Amino acid sequence: MVTRGQLRSVLIAVSAVLCFTGTAIAVGGAEPIPIPQNDPFYTPPPGWDSKAPGTVLNSRPIEVASLGPQAQDADAWQLLYRTTDTAGQPITTVTTVLRPRTGQVKGLISYQAAEDASAPQCAPSFALRQGAVPMDHKYDASLDFISINQMLSSGHAISVPDWEGANGALLTPNQPGYTALDGVRAAEAFAPLGLSGTDTPVAAFGYSGGSYGSAWLSQVQPTYAPELRLVGVARGGGAGGPLEPMSEYLRSLDGGPFSGFLLALLPGMMRADPRIAAVFDTYLTPAGKALMAAGGGECSVPAVEKYAFLHMNDYLTIPFSQLLEQLQASFDEIDGITAPTVPLFLFHAVNDEIVAIAPVDQTVAQWCASGAPVTYTRDQLSEHAILAISALPAALLWIDERLAGQAAPDGCSTRTVPSMAIGGA
């Protein structure tokens, strides 16, 4: 496995290639793997909805891809399990679980991938598999391959949930936390992982879209899964909460180089919330409805490539800003992230071109004033994509310490470093 020292030496050199290309790096197998809607593994057995949240409904061994032609050097499985949607109704989803082939497993990391789209072929359970379709048909999993490799090198088991659920609900409140926590429950109950049940120390990790999923995991854990031993959360590329409002984020994407994210995000948001769907259905032009249908079948990388500098006003009968105003009740719920109660390691690029840092700074200041346990690092040299790689060693070291039983730093702190890739934790 790659050491952290070796990783630091190549971080900046590879990050631009990994994060913004659609090039397939992992070599697929001879037989094509069916996408989730054509794969019977994703169909739950009769009576599944009466099971307790986190119940494993089906399992199978798989191979997880890596940056090279070989699969990850790990034992891996997929678990279909029962979980809960935002409305409190039973749904199912899948988590990909891994453990090192040798040695005692130290802890469990729930890794929320930055899927950033709702098409079935974008789900981590499909995109991470050795032999999946070429990269231009799924989200760019390069960061995930690196992250998984590093977690395994530290001796941890990993759960990578399809945290949007089988219904592809994107950027909805509560459900991301429910699905991720039930993935932890499923992993702890799955004997081949060698975990210690609810005595297992658990940490959560995610970047960008994965930060949103990890934030909701932390938000709902005390009430939804209080039996789990959550010892820390590390996340970056966005803090969440009312000072970082979803409406402003969507407005900031419109007409810019990353406007394709709108086409990847909005269909999943409409699927998650009937109120959002109704407003868009009222004001989208026929061309707009066709555009949303096309975007709903894309993953984030091809959507950003295809739909740069798109203006939503061209596809609506009212200005996009007015449409967003009508969705404020939904956005208030989406923005419902509050100060963490478990230790949080948060990191952000000062020059982030996708998620502005000012609201993140303001959110951290508010959390610190409330006494929340936050360690916040601002990186001066990175931008959004580069920080996903350059922050990885520091974030995973922080997780290693929490899973090893070391107490998190007292209080709340903020520091600014030139680059997290050169020792700036």
CSV table of C-alpha atoms in Angstrom, one decimal:
chain,number,residue,atom,x,y,z
A,1,MET,CA,0.0,0.0,0.0
A,2,VAL,CA,1.1,3.6,-0.6
A,3,THR,CA,2.5,5.3,2.5
A,4,ARG,CA,1.4,8.7,3.7
A,5,GLY,CA,4.9,10.0,2.9
A,6,GLN,CA,4.7,8.7,-0.7
A,7,LEU,CA,1.3,10.2,-1.0
A,8,ARG,CA,2.4,13.7,0.1
A,9,SER,CA,5.1,13.7,-2.6
A,10,VAL,CA,2.6,13.2,-5.5
A,11,LEU,CA,-0.5,15.0,-4.2
A,12,ILE,CA,-0.4,18.2,-6.2
A,13,ALA,CA,1.0,16.6,-9.3
A,14,VAL,CA,-1.9,14.2,-9.7
A,15,SER,CA,-4.8,16.1,-8.2
A,16,ALA,CA,-5.8,18.1,-11.3
A,17,VAL,CA,-5.7,14.9,-13.4
A,18,LEU,CA,-7.7,12.9,-11.0
A,19,CYS,CA,-10.4,15.4,-10.1
A,20,PHE,CA,-11.4,16.9,-13.5
A,21,THR,CA,-11.0,14.2,-16.1
A,22,GLY,CA,-13.3,11.5,-17.1
A,23,THR,CA,-10.5,9.1,-17.9
A,24,ALA,CA,-10.9,5.5,-16.8
A,25,ILE,CA,-8.0,4.6,-14.5
A,26,ALA,CA,-9.1,1.3,-13.1
A,27,VAL,CA,-9.1,-1.6,-15.5
A,28,GLY,CA,-12.4,-3.4,-15.7
A,29,GLY,CA,-13.1,-7.2,-15.9
A,30,ALA,CA,-14.1,-9.2,-18.9
A,31,GLU,CA,-17.8,-9.4,-18.0
A,32,PRO,CA,-19.8,-6.1,-17.8
A,33,ILE,CA,-21.3,-5.4,-14.5
A,34,PRO,CA,-25.0,-4.5,-14.6
A,35,ILE,CA,-26.1,-1.1,-13.4
A,36,PRO,CA,-28.1,-1.1,-10.2
A,37,GLN,CA,-31.6,-1.0,-11.8
A,38,ASN,CA,-30.7,-4.1,-13.8
A,39,ASP,CA,-29.0,-5.9,-10.9
A,40,PRO,CA,-31.3,-8.2,-8.9
A,41,PHE,CA,-29.0,-7.9,-5.8
A,42,TYR,CA,-30.6,-4.4,-5.2
A,43,THR,CA,-34.2,-5.9,-4.9
A,44,PRO,CA,-35.0,-6.6,-1.3
A,45,PRO,CA,-36.7,-9.8,-0.2
A,46,PRO,CA,-40.4,-9.9,0.8
A,47,GLY,CA,-41.1,-8.4,4.3
A,48,TRP,CA,-38.0,-6.2,4.2
A,49,ASP,CA,-39.9,-3.2,5.3
A,50,SER,CA,-40.8,-4.7,8.7
A,51,LYS,CA,-37.1,-5.2,9.6
A,52,ALA,CA,-35.2,-2.9,12.0
A,53,PRO,CA,-33.1,-0.1,10.5
A,54,GLY,CA,-29.7,-1.4,9.6
A,55,THR,CA,-30.8,-5.0,9.1
A,56,VAL,CA,-28.7,-6.8,6.4
A,57,LEU,CA,-31.1,-8.1,3.7
A,58,ASN,CA,-28.5,-9.5,1.3
A,59,SER,CA,-24.7,-9.7,0.9
A,60,ARG,CA,-22.2,-10.7,-1.7
A,61,PRO,CA,-18.4,-10.6,-2.0
A,62,ILE,CA,-17.0,-8.1,-4.6
A,63,GLU,CA,-13.7,-6.6,-5.7
A,64,VAL,CA,-13.2,-2.8,-5.3
A,65,ALA,CA,-11.2,-1.0,-8.0
A,66,SER,CA,-8.0,1.0,-7.4
A,67,LEU,CA,-6.0,3.5,-9.4
A,68,GLY,CA,-4.1,0.7,-11.0
A,69,PRO,CA,-5.1,-2.4,-12.9
A,70,GLN,CA,-5.4,-4.4,-9.7
A,71,ALA,CA,-8.3,-4.4,-7.3
A,72,GLN,CA,-7.8,-3.0,-3.8
A,73,ASP,CA,-5.9,-5.4,-1.6
A,74,ALA,CA,-8.7,-6.0,0.7
A,75,ASP,CA,-11.6,-8.3,1.5
A,76,ALA,CA,-14.8,-6.5,0.3
A,77,TRP,CA,-18.5,-7.1,0.2
A,78,GLN,CA,-21.7,-5.3,-0.6
A,79,LEU,CA,-24.6,-5.3,1.9
A,80,LEU,CA,-28.2,-4.5,1.0
A,81,TYR,CA,-29.9,-3.2,4.1
A,82,ARG,CA,-33.1,-1.5,5.4
A,83,THR,CA,-32.9,2.2,6.2
A,84,THR,CA,-35.2,5.2,6.5
A,85,ASP,CA,-36.0,8.2,4.2
A,86,THR,CA,-36.5,11.8,5.1
A,87,ALA,CA,-40.2,11.2,5.7
A,88,GLY,CA,-39.5,8.4,8.1
A,89,GLN,CA,-40.5,5.7,5.7
A,90,PRO,CA,-38.6,2.4,5.2
A,91,ILE,CA,-36.3,2.3,2.1
A,92,THR,CA,-33.3,0.1,1.1
A,93,THR,CA,-29.8,1.0,0.0
A,94,VAL,CA,-26.4,-0.7,-0.3
A,95,THR,CA,-23.1,-0.1,1.4
A,96,THR,CA,-19.7,-1.4,0.2
A,97,VAL,CA,-17.7,-2.6,3.1
A,98,LEU,CA,-14.0,-3.5,3.1
A,99,ARG,CA,-11.4,-4.7,5.6
A,100,PRO,CA,-7.6,-5.3,5.4
A,101,ARG,CA,-6.9,-8.9,4.4
A,102,THR,CA,-4.7,-9.5,7.5
A,103,GLY,CA,-4.5,-8.1,11.0
A,104,GLN,CA,-7.0,-7.0,13.6
A,105,VAL,CA,-9.4,-4.4,12.4
A,106,LYS,CA,-9.0,-1.2,14.6
A,107,GLY,CA,-12.2,0.7,13.9
A,108,LEU,CA,-14.8,1.5,11.3
A,109,ILE,CA,-14.9,4.6,9.0
A,110,SER,CA,-18.1,5.6,7.3
A,111,TYR,CA,-16.9,7.2,4.1
A,112,GLN,CA,-19.5,9.3,2.4
A,113,ALA,CA,-18.4,9.7,-1.3
A,114,ALA,CA,-19.0,12.9,-3.2
A,115,GLU,CA,-21.4,11.3,-5.7
A,116,ASP,CA,-23.1,14.7,-6.5
A,117,ALA,CA,-25.6,13.1,-8.9
A,118,SER,CA,-28.6,10.8,-8.6
A,119,ALA,CA,-28.4,8.5,-11.7
A,120,PRO,CA,-28.1,4.9,-10.6
A,121,GLN,CA,-24.8,4.3,-12.4
A,122,CYS,CA,-23.3,7.1,-10.2
A,123,ALA,CA,-23.9,5.2,-7.0
A,124,PRO,CA,-20.7,4.2,-5.2
A,125,SER,CA,-21.7,0.6,-5.0
A,126,PHE,CA,-21.6,0.5,-8.8
A,127,ALA,CA,-18.9,3.0,-9.6
A,128,LEU,CA,-16.3,1.5,-7.1
A,129,ARG,CA,-16.6,-2.1,-8.4
A,130,GLN,CA,-13.7,-3.6,-10.3
A,131,GLY,CA,-15.0,-4.0,-13.9
A,132,ALA,CA,-17.6,-1.3,-13.8
A,133,VAL,CA,-18.2,0.8,-16.9
A,134,PRO,CA,-15.7,3.4,-18.2
A,135,MET,CA,-15.3,6.5,-16.0
A,136,ASP,CA,-17.1,8.8,-18.4
A,137,HIS,CA,-20.3,7.0,-17.5
A,138,LYS,CA,-20.0,7.5,-13.7
A,139,TYR,CA,-18.7,10.0,-11.2
A,140,ASP,CA,-14.9,10.3,-11.0
A,141,ALA,CA,-14.0,7.8,-8.3
A,142,SER,CA,-10.3,8.5,-8.3
A,143,LEU,CA,-10.4,10.3,-4.9
A,144,ASP,CA,-12.4,7.5,-3.5
A,145,PHE,CA,-9.8,4.9,-4.6
A,146,ILE,CA,-7.0,6.9,-3.0
A,147,SER,CA,-9.0,7.5,0.2
A,148,ILE,CA,-10.0,3.8,0.5
A,149,ASN,CA,-6.4,2.7,0.0
A,150,GLN,CA,-5.2,5.1,2.8
A,151,MET,CA,-7.9,4.0,5.3
A,152,LEU,CA,-7.0,0.3,4.7
A,153,SER,CA,-3.4,1.1,5.3
A,154,SER,CA,-4.3,2.3,8.7
A,155,GLY,CA,-6.0,-1.0,9.5
A,156,HIS,CA,-9.6,0.2,9.6
A,157,ALA,CA,-12.7,-1.3,8.2
A,158,ILE,CA,-14.7,0.9,5.8
A,159,SER,CA,-18.4,1.4,5.0
A,160,VAL,CA,-19.1,3.3,1.8
A,161,PRO,CA,-22.9,3.8,1.8
A,162,ASP,CA,-25.0,4.7,-1.2
A,163,TRP,CA,-26.2,7.5,1.1
A,164,GLU,CA,-28.7,8.9,-1.4
A,165,GLY,CA,-30.7,5.6,-1.0
A,166,ALA,CA,-32.1,3.5,-3.8
A,167,ASN,CA,-34.4,6.4,-4.6
A,168,GLY,CA,-31.5,8.7,-5.5
A,169,ALA,CA,-32.6,11.4,-3.2
A,170,LEU,CA,-30.0,14.2,-3.3
A,171,LEU,CA,-29.4,17.1,-0.9
A,172,THR,CA,-32.3,16.2,1.4
A,173,PRO,CA,-32.3,16.6,5.2
A,174,ASN,CA,-32.0,13.7,7.6
A,175,GLN,CA,-31.9,10.8,5.1
A,176,PRO,CA,-28.2,11.1,4.4
A,177,GLY,CA,-27.5,10.6,8.1
A,178,TYR,CA,-30.0,7.8,8.4
A,179,THR,CA,-28.6,5.8,5.4
A,180,ALA,CA,-25.0,6.3,6.5
A,181,LEU,CA,-25.7,5.3,10.2
A,182,ASP,CA,-27.7,2.3,9.1
A,183,GLY,CA,-24.7,1.3,6.9
A,184,VAL,CA,-22.6,1.4,10.1
A,185,ARG,CA,-25.2,-0.8,11.8
A,186,ALA,CA,-25.1,-3.2,8.9
A,187,ALA,CA,-21.3,-3.3,8.9
A,188,GLU,CA,-21.1,-3.9,12.7
A,189,ALA,CA,-23.5,-6.8,12.4
A,190,PHE,CA,-21.7,-8.4,9.4
A,191,ALA,CA,-19.5,-11.0,11.0
A,192,PRO,CA,-16.8,-11.3,8.2
A,193,LEU,CA,-15.7,-7.7,8.9
A,194,GLY,CA,-14.5,-8.8,12.4
A,195,LEU,CA,-15.9,-5.8,14.2
A,196,SER,CA,-17.0,-5.6,17.9
A,197,GLY,CA,-20.6,-4.7,17.4
A,198,THR,CA,-21.7,-1.5,19.0
A,199,ASP,CA,-18.4,-1.4,20.9
A,200,THR,CA,-16.6,-0.5,17.7
A,201,PRO,CA,-15.2,3.0,17.5
A,202,VAL,CA,-16.7,4.8,14.5
A,203,ALA,CA,-15.5,7.8,12.6
A,204,ALA,CA,-17.1,9.5,9.6
A,205,PHE,CA,-15.3,11.1,6.6
A,206,GLY,CA,-16.4,13.0,3.5
A,207,TYR,CA,-15.4,15.8,1.2
A,208,SER,CA,-17.6,18.3,-0.8
A,209,GLY,CA,-20.8,16.4,-1.5
A,210,GLY,CA,-19.6,13.8,1.0
A,211,SER,CA,-19.2,16.5,3.6
A,212,TYR,CA,-22.9,17.1,3.4
A,213,GLY,CA,-23.6,13.4,4.0
A,214,SER,CA,-21.2,13.3,6.9
A,215,ALA,CA,-22.7,16.4,8.4
A,216,TRP,CA,-26.1,14.8,8.5
A,217,LEU,CA,-24.6,11.6,10.0
A,218,SER,CA,-23.3,13.7,12.9
A,219,GLN,CA,-26.5,15.7,13.1
A,220,VAL,CA,-29.0,12.8,13.5
A,221,GLN,CA,-26.7,10.2,15.3
A,222,PRO,CA,-27.6,11.2,18.9
A,223,THR,CA,-31.3,10.6,18.3
A,224,TYR,CA,-31.4,8.1,15.4
A,225,ALA,CA,-28.5,5.8,16.4
A,226,PRO,CA,-27.4,6.6,20.0
A,227,GLU,CA,-26.0,3.1,20.5
A,228,LEU,CA,-23.2,3.7,18.0
A,229,ARG,CA,-19.9,4.8,19.3
A,230,LEU,CA,-19.2,7.8,17.1
A,231,VAL,CA,-15.8,9.3,18.1
A,232,GLY,CA,-15.2,11.9,15.4
A,233,VAL,CA,-16.1,13.4,12.0
A,234,ALA,CA,-13.6,14.7,9.5
A,235,ARG,CA,-15.0,16.6,6.5
A,236,GLY,CA,-14.1,19.5,4.1
A,237,GLY,CA,-15.3,21.5,1.1
A,238,GLY,CA,-18.3,22.9,2.9
A,239,ALA,CA,-19.7,23.2,6.4
A,240,GLY,CA,-23.5,23.3,5.9
A,241,GLY,CA,-26.0,25.2,7.9
A,242,PRO,CA,-28.0,28.4,7.6
A,243,LEU,CA,-24.9,30.6,7.1
A,244,GLU,CA,-24.1,28.5,4.0
A,245,PRO,CA,-27.6,28.5,2.4
A,246,MET,CA,-28.4,26.1,-0.4
A,247,SER,CA,-30.3,28.7,-2.3
A,248,GLU,CA,-27.2,30.9,-2.5
A,249,TYR,CA,-25.0,27.9,-3.6
A,250,LEU,CA,-27.4,27.0,-6.4
A,251,ARG,CA,-27.5,30.6,-7.5
A,252,SER,CA,-23.7,30.9,-7.5
A,253,LEU,CA,-23.5,27.9,-9.9
A,254,ASP,CA,-25.9,29.4,-12.4
A,255,GLY,CA,-24.2,30.7,-15.6
A,256,GLY,CA,-20.7,29.9,-14.4
A,257,PRO,CA,-18.1,27.3,-15.3
A,258,PHE,CA,-19.6,24.8,-12.9
A,259,SER,CA,-23.2,25.3,-13.9
A,260,GLY,CA,-23.3,21.6,-14.9
A,261,PHE,CA,-23.6,20.7,-11.3
A,262,LEU,CA,-27.1,22.2,-11.4
A,263,LEU,CA,-28.0,19.5,-14.0
A,264,ALA,CA,-26.5,16.8,-11.8
A,265,LEU,CA,-28.0,18.1,-8.5
A,266,LEU,CA,-31.5,19.4,-9.2
A,267,PRO,CA,-33.1,16.2,-10.6
A,268,GLY,CA,-32.1,14.4,-7.3
A,269,MET,CA,-33.4,17.2,-5.2
A,270,MET,CA,-36.8,17.1,-7.1
A,271,ARG,CA,-36.9,13.4,-6.5
A,272,ALA,CA,-36.3,13.9,-2.8
A,273,ASP,CA,-38.8,16.6,-2.2
A,274,PRO,CA,-42.3,16.8,-3.9
A,275,ARG,CA,-42.4,20.5,-3.1
A,276,ILE,CA,-39.3,21.2,-5.1
A,277,ALA,CA,-40.6,18.9,-7.9
A,278,ALA,CA,-43.9,20.8,-8.1
A,279,VAL,CA,-42.3,24.2,-8.4
A,280,PHE,CA,-39.9,23.2,-11.1
A,281,ASP,CA,-42.7,21.3,-13.0
A,282,THR,CA,-44.7,24.6,-12.9
A,283,TYR,CA,-42.0,26.8,-14.3
A,284,LEU,CA,-39.7,24.7,-16.5
A,285,THR,CA,-40.2,25.2,-20.2
A,286,PRO,CA,-40.5,22.1,-22.4
A,287,ALA,CA,-36.8,22.5,-23.2
A,288,GLY,CA,-36.1,22.8,-19.5
A,289,LYS,CA,-37.9,19.6,-18.7
A,290,ALA,CA,-36.0,17.8,-21.4
A,291,LEU,CA,-32.8,19.3,-20.0
A,292,MET,CA,-33.6,18.1,-16.5
A,293,ALA,CA,-34.4,14.6,-17.8
A,294,ALA,CA,-31.0,14.5,-19.5
A,295,GLY,CA,-29.2,15.8,-16.5
A,296,GLY,CA,-30.9,13.3,-14.3
A,297,GLY,CA,-29.1,10.5,-16.2
A,298,GLU,CA,-25.7,12.1,-15.9
A,299,CYS,CA,-23.0,11.8,-13.3
A,300,SER,CA,-21.2,14.9,-12.0
A,301,VAL,CA,-18.1,14.9,-14.2
A,302,PRO,CA,-19.9,14.6,-17.6
A,303,ALA,CA,-22.6,17.0,-16.4
A,304,VAL,CA,-20.0,19.7,-15.6
A,305,GLU,CA,-18.2,19.0,-18.9
A,306,LYS,CA,-21.4,19.2,-21.0
A,307,TYR,CA,-23.3,22.1,-19.3
A,308,ALA,CA,-20.7,24.8,-18.5
A,309,PHE,CA,-22.0,28.4,-18.5
A,310,LEU,CA,-25.6,27.3,-18.7
A,311,HIS,CA,-28.2,29.9,-17.6
A,312,MET,CA,-31.3,28.5,-15.9
A,313,ASN,CA,-33.3,31.6,-17.0
A,314,ASP,CA,-33.2,30.2,-20.5
A,315,TYR,CA,-35.2,27.2,-19.4
A,316,LEU,CA,-37.7,28.7,-17.0
A,317,THR,CA,-40.8,30.9,-17.4
A,318,ILE,CA,-39.8,33.0,-14.4
A,319,PRO,CA,-36.3,34.1,-13.3
A,320,PHE,CA,-34.3,31.4,-11.5
A,321,SER,CA,-33.9,33.7,-8.5
A,322,GLN,CA,-37.7,34.0,-8.1
A,323,LEU,CA,-38.1,30.2,-8.4
A,324,LEU,CA,-35.5,29.7,-5.6
A,325,GLU,CA,-37.4,32.1,-3.4
A,326,GLN,CA,-40.5,29.8,-3.7
A,327,LEU,CA,-38.4,26.9,-2.4
A,328,GLN,CA,-37.3,28.5,0.9
A,329,ALA,CA,-39.2,26.2,3.1
A,330,SER,CA,-37.4,23.2,1.6
A,331,PHE,CA,-34.1,25.0,1.8
A,332,ASP,CA,-34.6,25.8,5.5
A,333,GLU,CA,-34.8,22.1,6.2
A,334,ILE,CA,-31.8,21.3,3.9
A,335,ASP,CA,-29.8,24.0,5.8
A,336,GLY,CA,-30.6,22.5,9.1
A,337,ILE,CA,-27.1,21.5,10.1
A,338,THR,CA,-26.3,22.8,13.6
A,339,ALA,CA,-23.1,22.8,15.8
A,340,PRO,CA,-21.6,19.4,16.2
A,341,THR,CA,-21.6,17.5,19.5
A,342,VAL,CA,-18.8,15.1,18.6
A,343,PRO,CA,-15.3,16.2,17.7
A,344,LEU,CA,-15.1,17.7,14.1
A,345,PHE,CA,-12.1,18.2,12.0
A,346,LEU,CA,-13.1,20.7,9.3
A,347,PHE,CA,-10.9,21.9,6.4
A,348,HIS,CA,-11.5,24.3,3.5
A,349,ALA,CA,-9.5,26.0,0.7
A,350,VAL,CA,-9.2,29.8,1.1
A,351,ASN,CA,-9.4,30.1,-2.7
A,352,ASP,CA,-12.2,27.5,-3.2
A,353,GLU,CA,-13.9,28.4,-6.5
A,354,ILE,CA,-17.0,26.2,-6.0
A,355,VAL,CA,-17.8,26.7,-2.3
A,356,ALA,CA,-16.9,30.1,-1.0
A,357,ILE,CA,-15.0,30.2,2.3
A,358,ALA,CA,-16.6,33.2,3.9
A,359,PRO,CA,-19.8,31.4,5.0
A,360,VAL,CA,-17.7,28.5,6.3
A,361,ASP,CA,-15.6,30.9,8.4
A,362,GLN,CA,-18.7,32.5,9.8
A,363,THR,CA,-20.3,29.1,10.6
A,364,VAL,CA,-17.2,27.9,12.4
A,365,ALA,CA,-17.1,31.2,14.4
A,366,GLN,CA,-20.7,30.7,15.5
A,367,TRP,CA,-20.0,27.0,16.4
A,368,CYS,CA,-16.9,28.0,18.4
A,369,ALA,CA,-18.9,30.6,20.3
A,370,SER,CA,-21.4,27.9,21.3
A,371,GLY,CA,-18.5,25.7,22.6
A,372,ALA,CA,-18.6,23.1,19.9
A,373,PRO,CA,-15.5,20.8,19.5
A,374,VAL,CA,-14.2,22.0,16.1
A,375,THR,CA,-10.7,21.9,14.7
A,376,TYR,CA,-10.7,24.1,11.6
A,377,THR,CA,-7.9,24.3,9.1
A,378,ARG,CA,-7.9,26.9,6.2
A,379,ASP,CA,-5.6,26.0,3.3
A,380,GLN,CA,-4.1,28.9,1.3
A,381,LEU,CA,-2.6,27.2,-1.7
A,382,SER,CA,-5.4,24.8,-2.7
A,383,GLU,CA,-8.6,25.2,-4.5
A,384,HIS,CA,-11.6,22.8,-4.3
A,385,ALA,CA,-10.3,19.8,-6.2
A,386,ILE,CA,-6.7,20.0,-5.0
A,387,LEU,CA,-7.7,20.2,-1.4
A,388,ALA,CA,-9.6,16.9,-1.7
A,389,ILE,CA,-6.2,15.2,-2.2
A,390,SER,CA,-3.8,17.5,-0.3
A,391,ALA,CA,-5.9,17.4,3.0
A,392,LEU,CA,-6.2,13.6,3.0
A,393,PRO,CA,-3.1,12.7,5.1
A,394,ALA,CA,-4.0,15.2,7.8
A,395,ALA,CA,-7.7,14.3,7.9
A,396,LEU,CA,-7.0,10.5,8.1
A,397,LEU,CA,-4.3,11.0,10.7
A,398,TRP,CA,-6.9,12.9,12.8
A,399,ILE,CA,-9.3,10.0,12.3
A,400,ASP,CA,-6.6,7.4,13.2
A,401,GLU,CA,-6.1,9.2,16.5
A,402,ARG,CA,-9.8,9.3,17.4
A,403,LEU,CA,-10.2,5.6,16.5
A,404,ALA,CA,-7.1,4.8,18.6
A,405,GLY,CA,-8.8,6.3,21.6
A,406,GLN,CA,-6.8,9.6,21.7
A,407,ALA,CA,-8.9,12.5,22.9
A,408,ALA,CA,-9.6,15.3,20.4
A,409,PRO,CA,-8.0,18.7,21.1
A,410,ASP,CA,-9.9,20.7,23.7
A,411,GLY,CA,-12.2,23.5,22.6
A,412,CYS,CA,-12.5,25.1,19.2
A,413,SER,CA,-9.6,26.3,17.1
A,414,THR,CA,-8.9,27.8,13.7
A,415,ARG,CA,-5.6,28.0,11.9
A,416,THR,CA,-4.5,28.9,8.4
A,417,VAL,CA,-1.6,27.0,6.7
A,418,PRO,CA,0.1,27.3,3.3
A,419,SER,CA,-0.9,23.8,2.4
A,420,MET,CA,-2.2,20.8,4.3
A,421,ALA,CA,-0.1,18.6,2.0
A,422,ILE,CA,3.1,19.7,3.8
A,423,GLY,CA,2.2,19.0,7.3
A,424,GLY,CA,-0.5,21.6,7.9
A,425,ALA,CA,-3.1,19.8,10.0
